């Protein structure tokens, strides 16, 4: 009753698994914390099931754990991801791009919006919430979500600091 209509529902998909279906509980459920590998496993399932999701590795943490970035947008935008990166790079430096060209590129380009979670190990909610947000962005057909997918490329790094996250989850379950 306290949520806005736009978030007071969880979309259903016959082909794309929700966090609940993969984790066995709602993302963010009381008394439940997901380890980094469980979070990544969910995002990989989302990537396998939807052409609107693409995963890339950013590298490894100090202790060797993988760090992911997940791109969510319309499939056509993801197919042209390198082009949109180039447009953004050209717009980033006005010394390199003439005004007329910049105006044209701005009409062609897409907004990149990067969300991160789990920067500090005790910030336990954001990695959980980002799984549900990614699912909503990938499957919802509400007008506002379609508009986001059409006009933006949403990047999500669900766990920025996986070493601390996993230690925090281990400590919690002790």
mmCIF file of C-alpha atoms in Angstrom:
data_model
loop_
_atom_site.group_PDB
_atom_site.id
_atom_site.type_symbol
_atom_site.label_atom_id
_atom_site.label_comp_id
_atom_site.label_asym_id
_atom_site.label_seq_id
_atom_site.Cartn_x
_atom_site.Cartn_y
_atom_site.Cartn_z
ATOM 1 C CA UNK A 1 0.000 0.000 0.000
ATOM 2 C CA UNK A 2 2.993 2.335 0.409
ATOM 3 C CA UNK A 3 4.574 1.714 -2.981
ATOM 4 C CA UNK A 4 3.815 3.724 -6.112
ATOM 5 C CA UNK A 5 1.817 1.866 -8.744
ATOM 6 C CA UNK A 6 4.897 1.619 -10.973
ATOM 7 C CA UNK A 7 6.685 -0.615 -8.442
ATOM 8 C CA UNK A 8 3.803 -2.266 -6.580
ATOM 9 C CA UNK A 9 3.893 -5.287 -8.885
ATOM 10 C CA UNK A 10 6.389 -7.825 -10.151
ATOM 11 C CA UNK A 11 6.041 -8.573 -13.860
ATOM 12 C CA UNK A 12 5.638 -12.176 -14.934
ATOM 13 C CA UNK A 13 7.457 -13.873 -17.769
ATOM 14 C CA UNK A 14 7.050 -17.371 -19.111
ATOM 15 C CA UNK A 15 10.613 -17.398 -20.486
ATOM 16 C CA UNK A 16 12.720 -15.148 -18.231
ATOM 17 C CA UNK A 17 13.215 -16.295 -14.621
ATOM 18 C CA UNK A 18 12.546 -13.914 -11.765
ATOM 19 C CA UNK A 19 14.968 -13.676 -8.839
ATOM 20 C CA UNK A 20 12.414 -15.556 -6.747
ATOM 21 C CA UNK A 21 12.415 -18.499 -9.174
ATOM 22 C CA UNK A 22 16.223 -18.716 -9.166
ATOM 23 C CA UNK A 23 16.946 -17.879 -5.505
ATOM 24 C CA UNK A 24 13.941 -19.664 -4.026
ATOM 25 C CA UNK A 25 12.788 -16.497 -2.225
ATOM 26 C CA UNK A 26 11.991 -12.883 -3.031
ATOM 27 C CA UNK A 27 15.054 -10.717 -3.570
ATOM 28 C CA UNK A 28 15.520 -8.776 -0.353
ATOM 29 C CA UNK A 29 13.403 -11.174 1.734
ATOM 30 C CA UNK A 30 13.878 -10.892 5.510
ATOM 31 C CA UNK A 31 16.658 -13.104 6.892
ATOM 32 C CA UNK A 32 18.063 -13.854 3.412
ATOM 33 C CA UNK A 33 21.314 -12.558 1.930
ATOM 34 C CA UNK A 34 22.734 -13.736 -1.377
ATOM 35 C CA UNK A 35 26.385 -14.563 -1.859
ATOM 36 C CA UNK A 36 28.132 -12.963 -4.798
ATOM 37 C CA UNK A 37 28.088 -16.210 -6.793
ATOM 38 C CA UNK A 38 24.317 -16.536 -6.246
ATOM 39 C CA UNK A 39 23.805 -12.971 -7.457
ATOM 40 C CA UNK A 40 25.995 -13.587 -10.499
ATOM 41 C CA UNK A 41 24.220 -16.874 -11.193
ATOM 42 C CA UNK A 42 20.932 -14.994 -11.306
ATOM 43 C CA UNK A 43 22.297 -12.378 -13.707
ATOM 44 C CA UNK A 44 23.718 -15.123 -15.928
ATOM 45 C CA UNK A 45 20.319 -16.828 -16.058
ATOM 46 C CA UNK A 46 18.767 -13.464 -16.963
ATOM 47 C CA UNK A 47 21.363 -13.019 -19.721
ATOM 48 C CA UNK A 48 20.702 -16.530 -21.100
ATOM 49 C CA UNK A 49 16.934 -15.993 -21.137
ATOM 50 C CA UNK A 50 16.719 -12.446 -22.536
ATOM 51 C CA UNK A 51 18.216 -10.741 -25.568
ATOM 52 C CA UNK A 52 17.778 -7.485 -23.637
ATOM 53 C CA UNK A 53 20.580 -8.415 -21.212
ATOM 54 C CA UNK A 54 24.325 -8.722 -21.768
ATOM 55 C CA UNK A 55 27.025 -9.486 -19.186
ATOM 56 C CA UNK A 56 30.684 -8.531 -19.319
ATOM 57 C CA UNK A 57 33.453 -9.062 -16.813
ATOM 58 C CA UNK A 58 35.169 -5.934 -15.505
ATOM 59 C CA UNK A 59 38.017 -7.957 -14.030
ATOM 60 C CA UNK A 60 38.860 -9.514 -10.701
ATOM 61 C CA UNK A 61 38.834 -8.311 -7.104
ATOM 62 C CA UNK A 62 41.857 -8.302 -4.822
ATOM 63 C CA UNK A 63 41.003 -11.868 -3.758
ATOM 64 C CA UNK A 64 40.291 -13.039 -7.309
ATOM 65 C CA UNK A 65 36.492 -12.799 -7.370
ATOM 66 C CA UNK A 66 34.920 -11.680 -10.633
ATOM 67 C CA UNK A 67 33.321 -8.235 -10.947
ATOM 68 C CA UNK A 68 30.492 -7.978 -13.483
ATOM 69 C CA UNK A 69 28.746 -5.264 -15.397
ATOM 70 C CA UNK A 70 25.313 -6.070 -16.799
ATOM 71 C CA UNK A 71 23.889 -4.063 -19.709
ATOM 72 C CA UNK A 72 20.103 -3.915 -20.112
ATOM 73 C CA UNK A 73 18.359 -2.265 -23.046
ATOM 74 C CA UNK A 74 16.467 -3.157 -26.189
ATOM 75 C CA UNK A 75 18.184 -5.945 -28.115
ATOM 76 C CA UNK A 76 18.794 -3.569 -31.034
ATOM 77 C CA UNK A 77 20.592 -1.138 -28.721
ATOM 78 C CA UNK A 78 22.785 -3.906 -27.309
ATOM 79 C CA UNK A 79 23.580 -5.050 -30.851
ATOM 80 C CA UNK A 80 24.906 -1.528 -31.517
ATOM 81 C CA UNK A 81 26.594 -1.089 -28.144
ATOM 82 C CA UNK A 82 30.019 -0.255 -29.605
ATOM 83 C CA UNK A 83 28.461 2.428 -31.794
ATOM 84 C CA UNK A 84 26.710 4.009 -28.792
ATOM 85 C CA UNK A 85 29.937 3.902 -26.788
ATOM 86 C CA UNK A 86 31.622 5.755 -29.630
ATOM 87 C CA UNK A 87 28.868 8.361 -29.772
ATOM 88 C CA UNK A 88 29.182 8.944 -26.023
ATOM 89 C CA UNK A 89 32.972 9.215 -26.256
ATOM 90 C CA UNK A 90 32.680 11.761 -29.090
ATOM 91 C CA UNK A 91 30.201 13.828 -27.077
ATOM 92 C CA UNK A 92 32.378 13.726 -23.958
ATOM 93 C CA UNK A 93 35.057 16.017 -25.372
ATOM 94 C CA UNK A 94 33.854 19.138 -27.188
ATOM 95 C CA UNK A 95 37.403 19.780 -28.428
ATOM 96 C CA UNK A 96 37.153 16.655 -30.612
ATOM 97 C CA UNK A 97 33.627 17.074 -31.964
ATOM 98 C CA UNK A 98 32.263 20.056 -33.879
ATOM 99 C CA UNK A 99 28.962 21.479 -32.628
ATOM 100 C CA UNK A 100 26.912 20.388 -35.654
ATOM 101 C CA UNK A 101 28.285 16.861 -35.418
ATOM 102 C CA UNK A 102 27.662 16.814 -31.655
ATOM 103 C CA UNK A 103 24.020 17.804 -32.161
ATOM 104 C CA UNK A 104 23.575 14.988 -34.683
ATOM 105 C CA UNK A 105 25.299 12.470 -32.409
ATOM 106 C CA UNK A 106 23.133 13.547 -29.473
ATOM 107 C CA UNK A 107 20.038 12.707 -31.537
ATOM 108 C CA UNK A 108 21.476 9.294 -32.485
ATOM 109 C CA UNK A 109 22.985 8.287 -29.160
ATOM 110 C CA UNK A 110 21.593 6.609 -26.084
ATOM 111 C CA UNK A 111 21.938 7.596 -22.462
ATOM 112 C CA UNK A 112 24.176 5.332 -20.388
ATOM 113 C CA UNK A 113 22.987 5.020 -16.793
ATOM 114 C CA UNK A 114 25.279 3.034 -14.466
ATOM 115 C CA UNK A 115 23.976 1.667 -11.177
ATOM 116 C CA UNK A 116 26.304 0.075 -8.654
ATOM 117 C CA UNK A 117 25.631 -1.914 -5.519
ATOM 118 C CA UNK A 118 27.616 -3.495 -2.761
ATOM 119 C CA UNK A 119 30.326 -0.832 -2.656
ATOM 120 C CA UNK A 120 30.647 -1.352 1.105
ATOM 121 C CA UNK A 121 30.147 -4.808 2.563
ATOM 122 C CA UNK A 122 27.579 -3.710 5.148
ATOM 123 C CA UNK A 123 25.355 -2.186 2.462
ATOM 124 C CA UNK A 124 23.503 -5.446 1.998
ATOM 125 C CA UNK A 125 20.309 -4.309 0.304
ATOM 126 C CA UNK A 126 21.523 -2.935 -3.015
ATOM 127 C CA UNK A 127 22.833 -6.197 -4.542
ATOM 128 C CA UNK A 128 19.503 -7.844 -3.668
ATOM 129 C CA UNK A 129 17.422 -4.994 -5.075
ATOM 130 C CA UNK A 130 19.439 -4.764 -8.271
ATOM 131 C CA UNK A 131 18.467 -8.335 -9.209
ATOM 132 C CA UNK A 132 14.779 -7.401 -9.102
ATOM 133 C CA UNK A 133 15.357 -4.104 -10.889
ATOM 134 C CA UNK A 134 17.239 -5.885 -13.674
ATOM 135 C CA UNK A 135 14.412 -8.395 -14.019
ATOM 136 C CA UNK A 136 11.826 -5.586 -14.216
ATOM 137 C CA UNK A 137 13.878 -3.735 -16.832
ATOM 138 C CA UNK A 138 14.308 -6.896 -18.901
ATOM 139 C CA UNK A 139 10.711 -8.137 -18.923
ATOM 140 C CA UNK A 140 8.214 -5.401 -18.035
ATOM 141 C CA UNK A 141 6.077 -4.056 -20.853
ATOM 142 C CA UNK A 142 4.872 -0.997 -18.940
ATOM 143 C CA UNK A 143 5.248 2.167 -21.006
ATOM 144 C CA UNK A 144 7.810 3.752 -18.673
ATOM 145 C CA UNK A 145 10.016 0.633 -18.706
ATOM 146 C CA UNK A 146 9.785 0.287 -22.505
ATOM 147 C CA UNK A 147 10.827 3.934 -22.759
ATOM 148 C CA UNK A 148 13.884 3.286 -20.575
ATOM 149 C CA UNK A 149 14.901 0.288 -22.709
ATOM 150 C CA UNK A 150 14.400 2.201 -25.966
ATOM 151 C CA UNK A 151 16.235 5.374 -24.917
ATOM 152 C CA UNK A 152 18.888 4.205 -22.467
ATOM 153 C CA UNK A 153 21.442 1.518 -21.845
ATOM 154 C CA UNK A 154 21.291 0.673 -18.160
ATOM 155 C CA UNK A 155 24.518 -0.698 -16.737
ATOM 156 C CA UNK A 156 24.467 -2.532 -13.406
ATOM 157 C CA UNK A 157 27.405 -3.648 -11.315
ATOM 158 C CA UNK A 158 25.537 -5.568 -8.621
ATOM 159 C CA UNK A 159 28.544 -6.076 -6.333
ATOM 160 C CA UNK A 160 31.404 -3.602 -6.620
ATOM 161 C CA UNK A 161 33.336 -5.156 -3.723
ATOM 162 C CA UNK A 162 32.674 -8.920 -3.829
ATOM 163 C CA UNK A 163 35.349 -9.826 -1.257
ATOM 164 C CA UNK A 164 33.682 -7.805 1.487
ATOM 165 C CA UNK A 165 30.203 -8.860 0.362
ATOM 166 C CA UNK A 166 30.994 -12.533 0.722
ATOM 167 C CA UNK A 167 32.619 -12.014 4.132
ATOM 168 C CA UNK A 168 29.575 -10.050 5.278
ATOM 169 C CA UNK A 169 27.188 -12.790 4.122
ATOM 170 C CA UNK A 170 29.349 -15.459 5.799
ATOM 171 C CA UNK A 171 29.333 -13.444 9.027
ATOM 172 C CA UNK A 172 25.565 -12.940 8.834
ATOM 173 C CA UNK A 173 24.886 -16.670 8.482
ATOM 174 C CA UNK A 174 27.126 -17.498 11.448
#
